[in-house]
mmCIF file of C-alpha atoms and ligand atoms in Angstrom:
data_model
loop_
_atom_site.group_PDB
_atom_site.id
_atom_site.type_symbol
_atom_site.label_atom_id
_atom_site.label_comp_id
_atom_site.label_asym_id
_atom_site.label_seq_id
_atom_site.Cartn_x
_atom_site.Cartn_y
_atom_site.Cartn_z
ATOM 1 C CA MET A 1 65.152 -91.155 64.890
ATOM 2 C CA ALA A 2 67.862 -92.886 63.577
ATOM 3 C CA GLN A 3 71.569 -91.310 64.522
ATOM 4 C CA LEU A 4 72.404 -87.575 62.465
ATOM 5 C CA ASP A 5 75.844 -86.161 62.578
ATOM 6 C CA THR A 6 76.355 -82.279 63.185
ATOM 7 C CA ARG A 7 76.273 -81.606 59.239
ATOM 8 C CA GLN A 8 72.871 -83.769 58.672
ATOM 9 C CA LYS A 9 71.374 -82.240 61.695
ATOM 10 C CA LEU A 10 72.054 -78.530 60.692
ATOM 11 C CA ALA A 11 70.699 -79.368 57.249
ATOM 12 C CA ILE A 12 67.357 -80.218 58.089
ATOM 13 C CA LEU A 13 67.143 -77.671 60.944
ATOM 14 C CA ALA A 14 68.312 -75.277 58.922
ATOM 15 C CA ASP A 15 66.180 -76.087 55.961
ATOM 16 C CA ALA A 16 62.915 -76.435 58.426
ATOM 17 C CA ALA A 17 63.393 -73.093 59.507
ATOM 18 C CA LYS A 18 63.188 -71.103 56.012
ATOM 19 C CA TYR A 19 59.449 -70.913 56.177
ATOM 20 C CA ASP A 20 60.426 -68.136 59.229
ATOM 21 C CA ALA A 21 60.276 -64.621 57.815
ATOM 22 C CA SER A 22 60.831 -63.125 61.135
ATOM 23 C CA CYS A 23 64.342 -62.320 60.061
ATOM 24 C CA ALA A 24 64.563 -60.119 56.629
ATOM 25 C CA SER A 25 66.267 -63.190 54.247
ATOM 26 C CA SER A 26 67.841 -66.360 54.319
ATOM 27 C CA GLY A 27 69.830 -67.391 51.658
ATOM 28 C CA THR A 28 72.029 -65.247 49.491
ATOM 29 C CA ALA A 29 75.287 -66.270 47.608
ATOM 30 C CA LYS A 30 77.495 -64.095 49.691
ATOM 31 C CA ARG A 31 80.594 -65.392 51.706
ATOM 32 C CA ASN A 32 79.481 -69.177 49.773
ATOM 33 C CA SER A 33 81.656 -71.480 49.258
ATOM 34 C CA ARG A 34 82.011 -72.855 45.960
ATOM 35 C CA ASP A 35 79.173 -76.121 45.929
ATOM 36 C CA GLY A 36 76.784 -73.650 47.707
ATOM 37 C CA LYS A 37 77.640 -76.761 50.509
ATOM 38 C CA GLY A 38 80.353 -76.642 52.562
ATOM 39 C CA LEU A 39 80.426 -74.968 56.143
ATOM 40 C CA GLY A 40 80.545 -71.560 54.953
ATOM 41 C CA SER A 41 78.075 -71.295 52.792
ATOM 42 C CA THR A 42 75.389 -69.072 53.701
ATOM 43 C CA GLU A 43 72.636 -70.656 51.334
ATOM 44 C CA GLY A 44 72.152 -74.007 52.000
ATOM 45 C CA MET A 45 72.927 -73.244 56.348
ATOM 46 C CA GLY A 46 70.936 -70.433 57.089
ATOM 47 C CA ILE A 47 72.381 -67.730 57.176
ATOM 48 C CA CYS A 48 69.702 -64.968 57.505
ATOM 49 C CA HIS A 49 70.115 -61.417 58.040
ATOM 50 C CA ALA A 50 68.427 -59.052 60.003
ATOM 51 C CA TYR A 51 68.865 -55.103 61.486
ATOM 52 C CA ALA A 52 70.255 -55.067 65.198
ATOM 53 C CA PRO A 53 68.982 -52.080 66.804
ATOM 54 C CA ASP A 54 71.792 -49.849 66.127
ATOM 55 C CA GLY A 55 70.880 -50.255 61.961
ATOM 56 C CA ARG A 56 73.367 -52.635 61.353
ATOM 57 C CA CYS A 57 72.828 -54.665 58.520
ATOM 58 C CA ILE A 58 74.330 -58.885 60.888
ATOM 59 C CA SER A 59 74.167 -61.981 59.787
ATOM 60 C CA LEU A 60 72.868 -64.463 62.043
ATOM 61 C CA LEU A 61 72.731 -68.600 62.419
ATOM 62 C CA LYS A 62 69.109 -69.741 61.904
ATOM 63 C CA ILE A 63 68.055 -72.842 63.119
ATOM 64 C CA LEU A 64 65.637 -74.704 64.503
ATOM 65 C CA LEU A 65 66.342 -76.598 67.876
ATOM 66 C CA THR A 66 64.010 -79.347 65.986
ATOM 67 C CA ASN A 67 61.716 -80.187 63.518
ATOM 68 C CA SER A 68 59.336 -82.610 65.800
ATOM 69 C CA CYS A 69 56.364 -80.735 66.597
ATOM 70 C CA ILE A 70 53.340 -82.399 68.792
ATOM 71 C CA PHE A 71 51.252 -79.890 67.652
ATOM 72 C CA ASP A 72 49.143 -80.460 63.531
ATOM 73 C CA CYS A 73 49.288 -77.038 62.506
ATOM 74 C CA HIS A 74 48.137 -77.789 58.808
ATOM 75 C CA TYR A 75 50.167 -74.967 56.880
ATOM 76 C CA CYS A 76 53.587 -76.767 58.469
ATOM 77 C CA ILE A 77 56.171 -78.586 57.125
ATOM 78 C CA ASN A 78 56.780 -79.690 60.796
ATOM 79 C CA ARG A 79 53.618 -80.744 61.768
ATOM 80 C CA LYS A 80 53.082 -83.944 63.749
ATOM 81 C CA SER A 81 51.905 -85.901 60.375
ATOM 82 C CA SER A 82 54.306 -84.089 58.341
ATOM 83 C CA ASN A 83 56.435 -87.280 56.443
ATOM 84 C CA VAL A 84 59.404 -85.234 56.772
ATOM 85 C CA ARG A 85 62.761 -86.215 58.057
ATOM 86 C CA ARG A 86 62.689 -84.792 61.521
ATOM 87 C CA ALA A 87 65.693 -84.049 63.514
ATOM 88 C CA ARG A 88 66.745 -82.115 67.376
ATOM 89 C CA PHE A 89 69.665 -81.084 68.457
ATOM 90 C CA THR A 90 70.831 -80.325 71.909
ATOM 91 C CA ALA A 91 70.415 -76.838 74.094
ATOM 92 C CA LYS A 92 74.582 -77.462 74.118
ATOM 93 C CA GLU A 93 74.899 -79.122 70.592
ATOM 94 C CA VAL A 94 73.439 -75.679 69.358
ATOM 95 C CA VAL A 95 75.652 -73.244 71.767
ATOM 96 C CA ASP A 96 78.473 -75.416 70.449
ATOM 97 C CA LEU A 97 77.709 -74.236 66.399
ATOM 98 C CA THR A 98 77.005 -70.565 67.045
ATOM 99 C CA ILE A 99 80.161 -70.125 69.118
ATOM 100 C CA ALA A 100 82.424 -72.436 66.299
ATOM 101 C CA PHE A 101 80.548 -70.196 63.481
ATOM 102 C CA TYR A 102 81.240 -66.835 65.613
ATOM 103 C CA LYS A 103 84.635 -67.963 66.513
ATOM 104 C CA ARG A 104 84.884 -68.231 62.455
ATOM 105 C CA ASN A 105 83.303 -65.330 61.337
ATOM 106 C CA TYR A 106 80.137 -66.751 59.888
ATOM 107 C CA ILE A 107 77.552 -64.725 61.408
ATOM 108 C CA GLU A 108 77.044 -62.085 64.491
ATOM 109 C CA GLY A 109 73.892 -63.408 66.273
ATOM 110 C CA LEU A 110 71.898 -66.450 66.041
ATOM 111 C CA PHE A 111 68.014 -66.927 65.809
ATOM 112 C CA LEU A 112 66.482 -69.670 66.978
ATOM 113 C CA SER A 113 63.123 -71.275 66.992
ATOM 114 C CA SER A 114 61.238 -74.755 67.166
ATOM 115 C CA GLY A 115 58.676 -77.554 66.912
ATOM 116 C CA ILE A 116 57.487 -78.603 70.073
ATOM 117 C CA ILE A 117 59.011 -81.560 71.369
ATOM 118 C CA GLY A 118 57.799 -83.039 75.267
ATOM 119 C CA SER A 119 55.354 -80.086 76.147
ATOM 120 C CA SER A 120 55.527 -75.858 75.393
ATOM 121 C CA ASN A 121 57.531 -75.607 78.224
ATOM 122 C CA TYR A 122 59.953 -78.032 78.281
ATOM 123 C CA THR A 123 60.903 -77.050 74.708
ATOM 124 C CA MET A 124 60.775 -72.831 75.569
ATOM 125 C CA GLU A 125 63.214 -74.197 78.284
ATOM 126 C CA GLN A 126 66.098 -75.475 75.923
ATOM 127 C CA MET A 127 65.501 -72.607 74.295
ATOM 128 C CA VAL A 128 65.989 -70.255 77.338
ATOM 129 C CA GLU A 129 69.422 -72.997 78.151
ATOM 130 C CA VAL A 130 70.467 -71.834 74.870
ATOM 131 C CA ALA A 131 70.388 -67.887 75.348
ATOM 132 C CA ARG A 132 71.552 -68.095 78.857
ATOM 133 C CA SER A 133 74.983 -71.215 78.220
ATOM 134 C CA LEU A 134 75.777 -68.312 75.829
ATOM 135 C CA ARG A 135 75.343 -65.246 77.614
ATOM 136 C CA GLU A 136 76.909 -66.643 80.799
ATOM 137 C CA ASP A 137 78.890 -69.579 80.508
ATOM 138 C CA HIS A 138 80.262 -68.515 77.087
ATOM 139 C CA LEU A 139 80.291 -64.790 77.322
ATOM 140 C CA PHE A 140 78.175 -63.841 73.856
ATOM 141 C CA ARG A 141 77.474 -60.165 73.543
ATOM 142 C CA GLY A 142 75.884 -61.937 70.074
ATOM 143 C CA TYR A 143 72.469 -60.726 69.055
ATOM 144 C CA ILE A 144 70.157 -63.421 69.966
ATOM 145 C CA HIS A 145 66.098 -63.239 68.461
ATOM 146 C CA LEU A 146 64.449 -66.100 70.386
ATOM 147 C CA LYS A 147 61.014 -67.793 69.152
ATOM 148 C CA THR A 148 59.095 -68.103 71.487
ATOM 149 C CA ILE A 149 56.945 -71.585 71.806
ATOM 150 C CA PRO A 150 52.984 -71.779 72.178
ATOM 151 C CA ASP A 151 51.728 -72.211 75.531
ATOM 152 C CA ALA A 152 54.214 -71.494 77.420
ATOM 153 C CA ASP A 153 55.201 -70.344 80.568
ATOM 154 C CA PRO A 154 55.196 -66.750 80.834
ATOM 155 C CA GLU A 155 57.774 -67.219 83.449
ATOM 156 C CA LEU A 156 59.798 -69.002 80.904
ATOM 157 C CA VAL A 157 58.974 -66.228 77.871
ATOM 158 C CA HIS A 158 60.180 -63.714 81.112
ATOM 159 C CA ARG A 159 63.614 -65.505 81.011
ATOM 160 C CA ALA A 160 64.151 -65.992 77.549
ATOM 161 C CA GLY A 161 64.224 -62.100 77.507
ATOM 162 C CA LEU A 162 66.160 -61.765 79.904
ATOM 163 C CA PHE A 163 69.159 -63.309 77.555
ATOM 164 C CA ALA A 164 67.757 -62.533 73.778
ATOM 165 C CA ASP A 165 67.857 -59.549 72.218
ATOM 166 C CA ARG A 166 64.547 -60.336 70.647
ATOM 167 C CA VAL A 167 61.586 -62.690 70.938
ATOM 168 C CA SER A 168 58.569 -62.947 68.437
ATOM 169 C CA ILE A 169 55.513 -64.878 68.861
ATOM 170 C CA ASN A 170 53.827 -65.888 65.400
ATOM 171 C CA VAL A 171 49.987 -64.659 65.727
ATOM 172 C CA GLU A 172 50.181 -67.193 62.354
ATOM 173 C CA LEU A 173 46.564 -66.006 61.030
ATOM 174 C CA PRO A 174 45.149 -63.040 61.033
ATOM 175 C CA THR A 175 41.817 -64.013 61.301
ATOM 176 C CA ALA A 176 40.530 -66.132 64.540
ATOM 177 C CA SER A 177 38.382 -68.159 62.351
ATOM 178 C CA GLY A 178 41.762 -68.725 59.932
ATOM 179 C CA LEU A 179 43.929 -69.141 63.249
ATOM 180 C CA LYS A 180 40.729 -72.205 64.503
ATOM 181 C CA ARG A 181 40.818 -73.765 61.199
ATOM 182 C CA LEU A 182 44.799 -74.080 59.937
ATOM 183 C CA ALA A 183 46.162 -74.242 63.151
ATOM 184 C CA PRO A 184 43.342 -76.004 66.181
ATOM 185 C CA GLU A 185 46.287 -76.602 69.027
ATOM 186 C CA LYS A 186 47.245 -72.998 69.127
ATOM 187 C CA ASP A 187 44.663 -69.939 70.740
ATOM 188 C CA GLY A 188 44.257 -66.682 69.834
ATOM 189 C CA ALA A 189 43.559 -65.618 73.224
ATOM 190 C CA ARG A 190 46.882 -67.178 74.527
ATOM 191 C CA ILE A 191 48.978 -65.221 71.911
ATOM 192 C CA GLU A 192 47.752 -62.089 72.393
ATOM 193 C CA THR A 193 47.956 -62.647 76.169
ATOM 194 C CA ALA A 194 51.906 -63.500 75.574
ATOM 195 C CA MET A 195 52.378 -60.306 74.059
ATOM 196 C CA ARG A 196 50.992 -58.356 76.540
ATOM 197 C CA GLU A 197 53.221 -59.595 78.848
ATOM 198 C CA VAL A 198 56.442 -59.096 76.211
ATOM 199 C CA LYS A 199 55.557 -55.633 76.311
ATOM 200 C CA ALA A 200 54.563 -54.689 79.749
ATOM 201 C CA SER A 201 58.114 -56.995 80.188
ATOM 202 C CA ILE A 202 60.200 -54.371 77.915
ATOM 203 C CA VAL A 203 57.734 -51.290 79.588
ATOM 204 C CA ASP A 204 59.215 -52.475 83.066
ATOM 205 C CA GLY A 205 62.561 -52.732 81.832
ATOM 206 C CA LYS A 206 63.102 -49.983 80.264
ATOM 207 C CA ASP A 207 61.875 -48.042 83.629
ATOM 208 C CA ALA A 208 63.998 -49.891 85.482
ATOM 209 C CA ARG A 209 67.425 -49.007 83.635
ATOM 210 C CA ALA A 210 66.342 -45.257 83.075
ATOM 211 C CA LYS A 211 66.573 -45.155 87.095
ATOM 212 C CA TYR A 212 69.104 -48.216 87.525
ATOM 213 C CA LYS A 213 72.471 -48.608 84.983
ATOM 214 C CA SER A 214 73.075 -52.093 86.444
ATOM 215 C CA ALA A 215 68.977 -53.352 85.899
ATOM 216 C CA PRO A 216 68.121 -56.198 83.524
ATOM 217 C CA ARG A 217 67.755 -55.352 79.481
ATOM 218 C CA PHE A 218 64.743 -56.923 79.187
ATOM 219 C CA ALA A 219 64.545 -57.627 74.978
ATOM 220 C CA PRO A 220 66.362 -54.462 73.911
ATOM 221 C CA ALA A 221 65.245 -55.110 70.065
ATOM 222 C CA GLY A 222 61.403 -55.435 71.278
ATOM 223 C CA GLN A 223 59.325 -57.984 69.650
ATOM 224 C CA SER A 224 57.720 -58.551 66.560
ATOM 225 C CA THR A 225 55.577 -61.381 64.489
ATOM 226 C CA GLN A 226 55.084 -62.977 61.573
ATOM 227 C CA MET A 227 51.304 -63.717 59.649
ATOM 228 C CA ILE A 228 51.243 -66.112 56.642
ATOM 229 C CA VAL A 229 49.328 -64.701 54.075
ATOM 230 C CA GLY A 230 47.988 -66.457 51.320
ATOM 231 C CA ALA A 231 47.058 -69.212 53.649
ATOM 232 C CA ASP A 232 43.220 -68.405 54.096
ATOM 233 C CA ALA A 233 40.514 -66.139 53.083
ATOM 234 C CA ALA A 234 41.770 -63.538 54.527
ATOM 235 C CA THR A 235 41.612 -60.625 52.601
ATOM 236 C CA ASP A 236 44.469 -57.411 52.520
ATOM 237 C CA GLY A 237 42.401 -55.117 54.402
ATOM 238 C CA ASP A 238 42.367 -57.960 56.917
ATOM 239 C CA ILE A 239 46.020 -58.737 57.450
ATOM 240 C CA VAL A 240 46.033 -54.304 57.484
ATOM 241 C CA THR A 241 44.194 -54.266 60.555
ATOM 242 C CA LYS A 242 44.910 -57.251 62.238
ATOM 243 C CA ALA A 243 49.024 -55.786 61.923
ATOM 244 C CA SER A 244 47.560 -52.211 62.675
ATOM 245 C CA THR A 245 46.225 -53.466 65.801
ATOM 246 C CA LEU A 246 49.039 -55.445 66.797
ATOM 247 C CA TYR A 247 51.767 -52.370 66.852
ATOM 248 C CA ASP A 248 48.723 -50.446 69.112
ATOM 249 C CA ARG A 249 48.204 -53.288 71.219
ATOM 250 C CA PHE A 250 51.537 -55.085 71.937
ATOM 251 C CA GLY A 251 53.773 -51.787 70.340
ATOM 252 C CA LEU A 252 55.376 -54.668 67.917
ATOM 253 C CA ARG A 253 59.125 -53.783 66.103
ATOM 254 C CA ARG A 254 58.121 -55.486 63.327
ATOM 255 C CA VAL A 255 55.153 -57.810 61.507
ATOM 256 C CA TYR A 256 56.230 -60.221 59.094
ATOM 257 C CA TYR A 257 54.454 -60.971 56.264
ATOM 258 C CA SER A 258 55.205 -64.553 54.707
ATOM 259 C CA ALA A 259 53.352 -65.524 51.448
ATOM 260 C CA PHE A 260 52.127 -69.260 51.850
ATOM 261 C CA SER A 261 54.165 -71.825 50.405
ATOM 262 C CA PRO A 262 52.710 -75.117 49.340
ATOM 263 C CA ILE A 263 54.294 -77.792 51.657
ATOM 264 C CA PRO A 264 54.690 -82.064 50.395
ATOM 265 C CA ASP A 265 52.378 -83.434 51.898
ATOM 266 C CA ALA A 266 49.781 -80.935 52.439
ATOM 267 C CA SER A 267 46.429 -80.514 54.167
ATOM 268 C CA ALA A 268 43.216 -80.286 52.147
ATOM 269 C CA VAL A 269 42.387 -77.670 53.854
ATOM 270 C CA LEU A 270 45.030 -75.898 51.898
ATOM 271 C CA PRO A 271 45.069 -73.658 48.742
ATOM 272 C CA LEU A 272 47.242 -75.772 45.930
ATOM 273 C CA GLN A 273 49.188 -72.448 45.103
ATOM 274 C CA ARG A 274 50.685 -69.964 46.402
ATOM 275 C CA PRO A 275 49.315 -66.181 46.650
ATOM 276 C CA PRO A 276 51.907 -64.480 44.642
ATOM 277 C CA LEU A 277 54.985 -63.306 46.244
ATOM 278 C CA MET A 278 53.773 -59.030 45.582
ATOM 279 C CA ARG A 279 51.277 -59.877 47.649
ATOM 280 C CA GLU A 280 54.052 -59.852 50.182
ATOM 281 C CA HIS A 281 55.841 -56.990 48.706
ATOM 282 C CA ARG A 282 52.859 -55.101 48.286
ATOM 283 C CA LEU A 283 51.260 -56.083 52.105
ATOM 284 C CA TYR A 284 55.195 -55.239 53.305
ATOM 285 C CA GLN A 285 54.709 -51.915 51.117
ATOM 286 C CA SER A 286 51.127 -50.734 53.425
ATOM 287 C CA ASP A 287 52.943 -51.745 56.486
ATOM 288 C CA TRP A 288 55.472 -49.080 55.581
ATOM 289 C CA LEU A 289 52.604 -46.461 54.722
ATOM 290 C CA MET A 290 51.329 -46.739 58.521
ATOM 291 C CA ARG A 291 54.913 -46.500 60.270
ATOM 292 C CA PHE A 292 56.509 -44.101 58.095
ATOM 293 C CA TYR A 293 53.992 -42.371 55.580
ATOM 294 C CA ASN A 294 51.615 -41.354 58.209
ATOM 295 C CA TYR A 295 48.483 -43.266 56.691
ATOM 296 C CA THR A 296 45.740 -45.453 59.306
ATOM 297 C CA PRO A 297 44.643 -48.152 58.689
ATOM 298 C CA ALA A 298 41.541 -47.541 57.542
ATOM 299 C CA GLU A 299 43.392 -45.032 54.340
ATOM 300 C CA VAL A 300 45.722 -47.597 53.540
ATOM 301 C CA VAL A 301 42.500 -50.382 53.738
ATOM 302 C CA ALA A 302 40.903 -47.908 51.317
ATOM 303 C CA ALA A 303 43.783 -48.472 48.650
ATOM 304 C CA ALA A 304 42.131 -51.749 48.483
ATOM 305 C CA ASP A 305 39.709 -52.790 45.823
ATOM 306 C CA ASP A 306 36.345 -52.194 47.174
ATOM 307 C CA ALA A 307 34.672 -55.477 46.168
ATOM 308 C CA THR A 308 37.222 -58.202 46.493
ATOM 309 C CA GLY A 309 39.491 -55.925 49.372
ATOM 310 C CA MET A 310 42.080 -56.097 47.676
ATOM 311 C CA LEU A 311 45.622 -54.335 47.084
ATOM 312 C CA PRO A 312 46.166 -54.345 43.431
ATOM 313 C CA LEU A 313 49.706 -56.021 42.798
ATOM 314 C CA ASP A 314 49.585 -53.580 39.402
ATOM 315 C CA ILE A 315 50.630 -50.870 41.703
ATOM 316 C CA ASP A 316 51.992 -49.435 45.363
ATOM 317 C CA PRO A 317 49.589 -49.213 48.013
ATOM 318 C CA LYS A 318 50.673 -45.236 48.047
ATOM 319 C CA LEU A 319 49.731 -44.643 44.019
ATOM 320 C CA ALA A 320 47.151 -46.512 44.708
ATOM 321 C CA TRP A 321 45.519 -44.268 47.106
ATOM 322 C CA ALA A 322 46.631 -40.837 44.903
ATOM 323 C CA LEU A 323 44.527 -42.863 42.259
ATOM 324 C CA LYS A 324 42.098 -43.650 44.073
ATOM 325 C CA PHE A 325 41.471 -39.708 46.282
ATOM 326 C CA ARG A 326 41.989 -37.533 43.332
ATOM 327 C CA ALA A 327 40.776 -34.706 45.133
ATOM 328 C CA SER A 328 43.977 -34.730 47.311
ATOM 329 C CA PHE A 329 46.306 -33.076 44.358
ATOM 330 C CA PRO A 330 48.124 -32.014 43.337
ATOM 331 C CA VAL A 331 50.145 -30.745 46.050
ATOM 332 C CA ASP A 332 52.473 -28.066 46.033
ATOM 333 C CA VAL A 333 55.977 -28.571 46.587
ATOM 334 C CA ASN A 334 56.699 -25.074 47.759
ATOM 335 C CA ARG A 335 54.080 -24.712 50.442
ATOM 336 C CA ALA A 336 52.248 -28.701 51.260
ATOM 337 C CA PRO A 337 52.643 -29.613 54.868
ATOM 338 C CA ARG A 338 55.217 -32.208 55.335
ATOM 339 C CA GLU A 339 52.389 -35.283 55.735
ATOM 340 C CA MET A 340 51.241 -33.948 52.720
ATOM 341 C CA LEU A 341 54.424 -34.412 51.098
ATOM 342 C CA LEU A 342 54.508 -37.497 52.552
ATOM 343 C CA ARG A 343 51.571 -38.809 50.333
ATOM 344 C CA VAL A 344 53.118 -37.577 46.941
ATOM 345 C CA PRO A 345 53.351 -40.905 44.800
ATOM 346 C CA GLY A 346 57.302 -41.313 44.164
ATOM 347 C CA LEU A 347 58.914 -39.386 47.279
ATOM 348 C CA GLY A 348 60.067 -41.215 49.765
ATOM 349 C CA VAL A 349 60.656 -39.615 53.276
ATOM 350 C CA LYS A 350 64.352 -38.256 52.369
ATOM 351 C CA ALA A 351 63.140 -37.080 49.433
ATOM 352 C CA VAL A 352 60.609 -35.188 51.554
ATOM 353 C CA ASN A 353 63.115 -34.507 53.791
ATOM 354 C CA ALA A 354 65.097 -32.739 51.405
ATOM 355 C CA ILE A 355 62.596 -30.542 50.436
ATOM 356 C CA LEU A 356 61.859 -29.267 53.864
ATOM 357 C CA ARG A 357 65.422 -28.601 53.884
ATOM 358 C CA THR A 358 65.614 -26.541 50.397
ATOM 359 C CA ARG A 359 62.611 -24.002 50.637
ATOM 360 C CA ARG A 360 63.772 -22.623 53.545
ATOM 361 C CA TRP A 361 66.422 -20.735 51.227
ATOM 362 C CA ARG A 362 64.846 -20.723 47.496
ATOM 363 C CA ARG A 363 61.894 -22.624 45.479
ATOM 364 C CA LEU A 364 61.702 -25.504 44.324
ATOM 365 C CA ARG A 365 61.738 -26.080 40.261
ATOM 366 C CA LEU A 366 59.899 -29.571 38.705
ATOM 367 C CA ASP A 367 64.227 -30.482 37.699
ATOM 368 C CA ASP A 368 64.334 -29.834 41.659
ATOM 369 C CA VAL A 369 62.355 -32.758 42.201
ATOM 370 C CA ALA A 370 63.494 -34.873 39.621
ATOM 371 C CA ARG A 371 66.729 -35.163 41.061
ATOM 372 C CA LEU A 372 65.292 -36.499 43.963
ATOM 373 C CA THR A 373 63.371 -38.769 42.631
ATOM 374 C CA VAL A 374 63.492 -42.558 40.698
ATOM 375 C CA SER A 375 60.172 -42.048 38.134
ATOM 376 C CA VAL A 376 59.090 -37.833 37.448
ATOM 377 C CA ALA A 377 57.199 -39.109 34.993
ATOM 378 C CA LYS A 378 55.072 -40.726 38.006
ATOM 379 C CA VAL A 379 55.654 -37.549 40.542
ATOM 380 C CA ARG A 380 54.444 -34.817 38.073
ATOM 381 C CA PRO A 381 50.554 -35.236 37.772
ATOM 382 C CA PHE A 382 50.278 -35.399 41.620
ATOM 383 C CA LEU A 383 52.749 -31.956 42.132
ATOM 384 C CA ILE A 384 52.213 -28.258 41.419
ATOM 385 C CA ALA A 385 56.027 -26.901 41.717
ATOM 386 C CA GLU A 386 57.753 -23.213 41.103
ATOM 387 C CA ASP A 387 57.120 -23.565 37.374
ATOM 388 C CA TRP A 388 55.188 -26.885 36.724
ATOM 389 C CA ARG A 389 51.302 -27.543 37.391
ATOM 390 C CA PRO A 390 49.826 -30.326 35.788
ATOM 391 C CA ILE A 391 47.211 -29.329 33.278
ATOM 392 C CA ALA A 392 44.025 -31.682 35.330
ATOM 393 C CA LEU A 393 43.922 -34.033 36.609
ATOM 394 C CA SER A 394 42.402 -36.763 34.362
ATOM 395 C CA ASP A 395 40.541 -39.385 35.808
ATOM 396 C CA ALA A 396 42.369 -43.100 37.369
ATOM 397 C CA ALA A 397 41.826 -44.825 34.071
ATOM 398 C CA GLU A 398 42.926 -42.369 31.549
ATOM 399 C CA LEU A 399 45.936 -41.262 34.324
ATOM 400 C CA ARG A 400 47.157 -45.073 35.558
ATOM 401 C CA PRO A 401 49.455 -45.284 31.961
ATOM 402 C CA VAL A 402 50.855 -42.238 33.015
ATOM 403 C CA VAL A 403 52.480 -43.011 36.326
ATOM 404 C CA MET A 404 53.014 -47.310 35.847
ATOM 405 C CA PRO A 405 55.753 -48.498 36.703
ATOM 406 C CA LYS A 406 57.126 -48.512 33.054
ATOM 407 C CA PRO A 407 58.508 -52.540 32.926
ATOM 408 C CA ARG A 408 62.229 -53.365 32.749
ATOM 409 C CA GLN A 409 64.533 -54.112 30.011
ATOM 410 C CA MET A 410 65.786 -57.200 30.557
ATOM 411 C CA GLU A 411 69.695 -57.329 30.869
ATOM 412 C CA LEU A 412 72.059 -58.396 28.173
ATOM 413 C CA PHE A 413 73.207 -61.538 30.591
ATOM 414 C CA ALA A 414 69.548 -62.185 32.201
ATOM 415 C CA ALA A 415 68.918 -65.373 32.704
HETATM 416 S S1 SF4 B 1 53.013 -75.283 66.485
HETATM 417 FE FE1 SF4 B 1 54.624 -74.218 65.338
HETATM 418 S S2 SF4 B 1 56.044 -76.193 64.581
HETATM 419 FE FE2 SF4 B 1 54.982 -77.100 65.691
HETATM 420 S S3 SF4 B 1 53.172 -77.642 63.501
HETATM 421 FE FE3 SF4 B 1 52.747 -75.773 65.033
HETATM 422 S S4 SF4 B 1 53.625 -73.800 63.539
HETATM 423 FE FE4 SF4 B 1 54.463 -75.958 63.202
#
């Protein structure tokens, strides 16, 4: 490996980290330097944003320890057979960079992932050393998210959780057959065992803290995972079902969906084109429905097309469900229970809470609801108010154009 300076390594390893979706975004114009390439840049040098346990949106330095890897996962730009420029940080270099960026107020934490060098355990040891040194040598109190290395010793993963706020283990693909085909060296059962152990450590850590204030914290921001969308034949139904199983079994905080993006020198087993980004968006919306709107996975899957198992791209899954199950509507805004109000397309959690508060002392009219929603046209066919009752719910084909989001007018100076 040619000698690279820190800046060159940072350029390579921050860029290589952008394929990981496990923190909310990577790249923004915020605090950018003039050409987007300076040390203060948040575009060129891998700053992503994540939500801290207290709800704050924080900036994280998002890098890989190395983009070399002994595995050959077909979808990964860092796989062994990939022809990319390689770089590697030492644990100390990552620590020094994190502290330097933190002191300059560029970041509030670190997101660290890695390819596998030498062995899974050796790589995991290096990752843990970064977190240990930050916490113990530098008394770093910022946020740390460590991605664990497949097949690393459970003891090392446990140590990671003692220093990191969040640990994550990628399931990568929604089906066992997809994993076997595209990441033959990874083992779905071992990945799930590691998640189970992390969950047990999180639960034990919380129990211990409840009894003894001085007990060590273990991954207080929980664990998360990532699934690649569109690299294999899995349908949205498969993905939603898998995500819900993961939430239930392993108490995950988040499942992240990452639309497969074609990589240079791609393996012939991969699709040539990326899936529509909207597909990723619809999966996040369906995830939201399960986590905050009390939809069961089966209900979300029912919103998908029966023949293809795919969620519609032109409307959101909540609207798709409402159109498909029109018999559940209209819902009376002045009488319906919270769980039914949450099913009305166009009404979010905040709007429903406001409705419940208001109707304690007066009955709501359509205008009242209109003030709580972006599109009253979307709400109207599904709702009864004091002064409003939809004439009759026409069939889905007739109703669709009425409730479809209107195309946005292009802004005057948009590119
Ligand atoms: S183990 Fe991780 S870094 Fe290595 S090829 Fe697979 S996905 Fe890429």
